[in-house]
Amino acid sequence: MSNSQTEIATFGGGCFWCTEAIFQNLRGVKAVVSGYSGGQIKNPCYREICTGTTGHAEVIQIEFDPVVISYEDLLRVHFGTHDPTTLNQQGADRGTQYRSVILPHDAQQKESAEKIRTEAQADFSDAIVTTVEPFQVFYKAEEGHQNYYQDNSSAGYCQMVISPKLQKLRARYSDKLNT
């Protein structure tokens, strides 16, 4: 997924349909893929993930150009567009598969994740519960989960849950959006 000019970031912030839609709108992001990471089962499917017993989180893997958008700015958007203070939950979505997680790919990303998590705490009255877990492997989700908002923007879930998050993104990070 990457080439010499791009880097990879892996985040989970609840349902991957939401996080994918947010990061697809950022300037410097080349690709966003929904998938699973952080668990014990090889090649899990959505049905298995939904049980909450695989250890995997719904995550996105972002290919980005660090000259255009930094990893730290991606982290700031991550913290600013979901609730990192709710353990294993985003809105009505509950379970470990919806945990707030950052999966750094190297020591520099880990250091940045811890720094930005500490910085972001000032924006929340409750403690941030986002974990920083070492990246091990990413499993791409089934095709029906890719580009979900783009392909289903009129669906109820997209209108009720994802569209408000995109409005928040546009209001707070307008300087980082694709034109």
Short mmCIF file of C-alpha atoms in Angstrom, two decimals:
data_model
loop_
_atom_site.label_atom_id
_atom_site.label_comp_id
_atom_site.label_asym_id
_atom_site.label_seq_id
_atom_site.Cartn_x
_atom_site.Cartn_y
_atom_site.Cartn_z
CA MET A 1 0.00 0.00 0.00
CA SER A 2 2.88 2.42 0.47
CA ASN A 3 5.63 3.74 -1.73
CA SER A 4 8.77 5.71 -0.92
CA GLN A 5 6.92 9.05 -0.76
CA THR A 6 4.16 7.90 1.56
CA GLU A 7 3.80 6.51 5.07
CA ILE A 8 1.18 4.35 6.78
CA ALA A 9 -0.89 5.13 9.87
CA THR A 10 -3.32 2.73 11.56
CA PHE A 11 -6.09 4.01 13.87
CA GLY A 12 -9.30 2.74 15.40
CA GLY A 13 -11.96 5.09 16.65
CA GLY A 14 -15.20 3.13 16.69
CA CYS A 15 -16.91 2.01 13.51
CA PHE A 16 -14.50 2.02 10.58
CA TRP A 17 -17.20 3.42 8.28
CA CYS A 18 -16.97 6.66 10.27
CA THR A 19 -13.21 6.91 10.52
CA GLU A 20 -12.74 6.01 6.86
CA ALA A 21 -15.11 8.78 5.75
CA ILE A 22 -13.28 11.35 7.87
CA PHE A 23 -9.75 10.58 6.71
CA GLN A 24 -10.75 10.27 3.03
CA ASN A 25 -11.46 14.02 3.14
CA LEU A 26 -7.97 15.11 4.19
CA ARG A 27 -5.46 16.67 1.85
CA GLY A 28 -2.35 14.46 1.64
CA VAL A 29 -4.23 11.22 2.29
CA LYS A 30 -3.68 8.92 -0.68
CA ALA A 31 -5.78 5.92 0.41
CA VAL A 32 -7.87 4.72 3.35
CA VAL A 33 -8.63 1.03 3.82
CA SER A 34 -11.02 -0.36 6.43
CA GLY A 35 -9.96 -3.50 8.26
CA TYR A 36 -9.12 -5.26 11.48
CA SER A 37 -6.05 -5.25 13.70
CA GLY A 38 -4.90 -5.85 17.26
CA GLY A 39 -6.35 -9.31 17.83
CA GLN A 40 -5.40 -12.96 17.88
CA ILE A 41 -7.37 -14.50 14.98
CA LYS A 42 -5.83 -14.68 11.51
CA ASN A 43 -7.89 -13.37 8.59
CA PRO A 44 -11.00 -12.51 10.60
CA CYS A 45 -14.29 -11.69 8.93
CA TYR A 46 -16.81 -9.05 9.96
CA ARG A 47 -19.14 -11.65 11.51
CA GLU A 48 -16.31 -12.77 13.82
CA ILE A 49 -15.30 -9.19 14.67
CA CYS A 50 -18.89 -8.38 15.71
CA THR A 51 -18.71 -10.99 18.48
CA GLY A 52 -16.11 -8.90 20.30
CA THR A 53 -14.11 -12.06 21.09
CA THR A 54 -11.33 -11.84 18.46
CA GLY A 55 -9.35 -9.08 20.17
CA HIS A 56 -9.36 -7.14 16.89
CA ALA A 57 -10.56 -3.57 16.58
CA GLU A 58 -12.23 -2.06 13.55
CA VAL A 59 -9.44 0.13 12.20
CA ILE A 60 -8.42 2.08 9.16
CA GLN A 61 -5.07 2.05 7.49
CA ILE A 62 -4.15 5.40 6.00
CA GLU A 63 -1.57 5.93 3.28
CA PHE A 64 -0.48 9.55 3.48
CA ASP A 65 2.11 11.97 2.14
CA PRO A 66 3.98 13.34 5.19
CA VAL A 67 5.06 16.40 3.19
CA VAL A 68 1.39 17.41 2.85
CA ILE A 69 -0.02 16.19 6.20
CA SER A 70 2.02 15.06 9.17
CA TYR A 71 1.40 11.96 11.26
CA GLU A 72 0.87 14.25 14.25
CA ASP A 73 -1.85 16.15 12.37
CA LEU A 74 -3.53 12.84 11.51
CA LEU A 75 -3.47 12.02 15.22
CA ARG A 76 -4.99 15.41 16.09
CA VAL A 77 -7.83 14.77 13.62
CA HIS A 78 -8.26 11.29 15.09
CA PHE A 79 -8.67 12.65 18.62
CA GLY A 80 -10.83 15.54 17.43
CA THR A 81 -13.38 13.48 15.50
CA HIS A 82 -14.33 10.66 17.88
CA ASP A 83 -14.77 10.34 21.64
CA PRO A 84 -11.49 8.94 23.00
CA THR A 85 -12.87 8.95 26.57
CA THR A 86 -15.37 6.09 26.23
CA LEU A 87 -13.96 2.63 26.83
CA ASN A 88 -14.84 0.15 24.07
CA GLN A 89 -17.63 2.35 22.78
CA GLN A 90 -18.50 5.02 20.24
CA GLY A 91 -22.10 6.14 20.50
CA ALA A 92 -24.38 3.10 20.30
CA ASP A 93 -21.52 0.86 19.07
CA ARG A 94 -20.23 -1.13 22.04
CA GLY A 95 -17.54 -3.78 22.37
CA THR A 96 -13.76 -4.09 22.26
CA GLN A 97 -13.92 -4.03 18.47
CA TYR A 98 -14.92 -0.33 18.75
CA ARG A 99 -12.08 0.68 21.06
CA SER A 100 -10.09 3.84 20.52
CA VAL A 101 -6.62 2.69 19.50
CA ILE A 102 -3.48 3.87 17.76
CA LEU A 103 -1.24 1.20 16.24
CA PRO A 104 2.15 2.82 15.54
CA HIS A 105 4.35 1.32 12.86
CA ASP A 106 7.65 2.44 14.39
CA ALA A 107 9.20 4.10 17.43
CA GLN A 108 8.74 7.61 16.03
CA GLN A 109 5.00 7.04 15.49
CA LYS A 110 4.72 5.61 19.01
CA GLU A 111 6.41 8.68 20.49
CA SER A 112 4.12 10.98 18.47
CA ALA A 113 1.02 9.00 19.50
CA GLU A 114 1.86 9.33 23.19
CA LYS A 115 2.69 13.05 22.79
CA ILE A 116 -0.53 13.90 20.94
CA ARG A 117 -2.65 11.77 23.29
CA THR A 118 -1.27 13.83 26.20
CA GLU A 119 -1.80 17.08 24.27
CA ALA A 120 -5.40 16.10 23.38
CA GLN A 121 -6.31 15.47 27.02
CA ALA A 122 -6.71 19.24 27.48
CA ASP A 123 -9.78 19.09 25.20
CA PHE A 124 -11.63 16.55 27.38
CA SER A 125 -12.90 16.63 30.96
CA ASP A 126 -12.89 12.81 31.16
CA ALA A 127 -9.67 10.81 30.87
CA ILE A 128 -8.65 9.66 27.40
CA VAL A 129 -8.74 5.85 27.24
CA THR A 130 -7.17 5.52 23.78
CA THR A 131 -4.55 2.78 23.84
CA VAL A 132 -1.27 2.80 21.94
CA GLU A 133 -0.63 -0.79 20.90
CA PRO A 134 2.23 -2.04 18.72
CA PHE A 135 1.15 -2.62 15.12
CA GLN A 136 1.45 -6.27 14.15
CA VAL A 137 -0.78 -7.07 11.19
CA PHE A 138 -3.66 -5.50 9.26
CA TYR A 139 -6.45 -7.52 7.69
CA LYS A 140 -8.46 -5.74 5.02
CA ALA A 141 -12.22 -5.85 5.64
CA GLU A 142 -14.60 -7.26 3.07
CA GLU A 143 -15.28 -5.11 -0.03
CA GLY A 144 -18.72 -4.06 1.22
CA HIS A 145 -16.99 -2.15 4.03
CA GLN A 146 -14.66 -0.18 1.75
CA ASN A 147 -15.71 3.38 0.79
CA TYR A 148 -18.87 2.77 2.78
CA TYR A 149 -20.00 6.36 3.22
CA GLN A 150 -19.20 7.28 -0.39
CA ASP A 151 -21.28 4.34 -1.61
CA ASN A 152 -24.13 4.61 0.95
CA SER A 153 -24.32 8.28 2.00
CA SER A 154 -28.14 8.32 1.93
CA ALA A 155 -28.43 5.31 4.29
CA GLY A 156 -29.84 6.01 7.75
CA TYR A 157 -26.62 5.17 9.64
CA CYS A 158 -24.62 7.43 7.35
CA GLN A 159 -27.05 10.32 7.79
CA MET A 160 -27.47 9.94 11.55
CA VAL A 161 -23.91 9.03 12.61
CA ILE A 162 -21.34 9.77 9.90
CA SER A 163 -22.67 13.04 8.42
CA PRO A 164 -22.51 14.88 11.79
CA LYS A 165 -18.90 13.72 12.23
CA LEU A 166 -18.07 15.05 8.77
CA GLN A 167 -19.68 18.39 9.66
CA LYS A 168 -17.49 18.54 12.78
CA LEU A 169 -14.44 17.73 10.63
CA ARG A 170 -15.27 20.52 8.17
CA ALA A 171 -15.78 23.04 10.98
CA ARG A 172 -12.69 22.16 12.98
CA TYR A 173 -10.15 21.16 10.30
CA SER A 174 -11.17 23.15 7.21
CA ASP A 175 -7.52 24.01 6.54
CA LYS A 176 -6.67 20.31 6.10
CA LEU A 177 -9.47 19.29 3.73
CA ASN A 178 -9.31 18.39 0.08
CA THR A 179 -10.59 21.22 -2.07
#
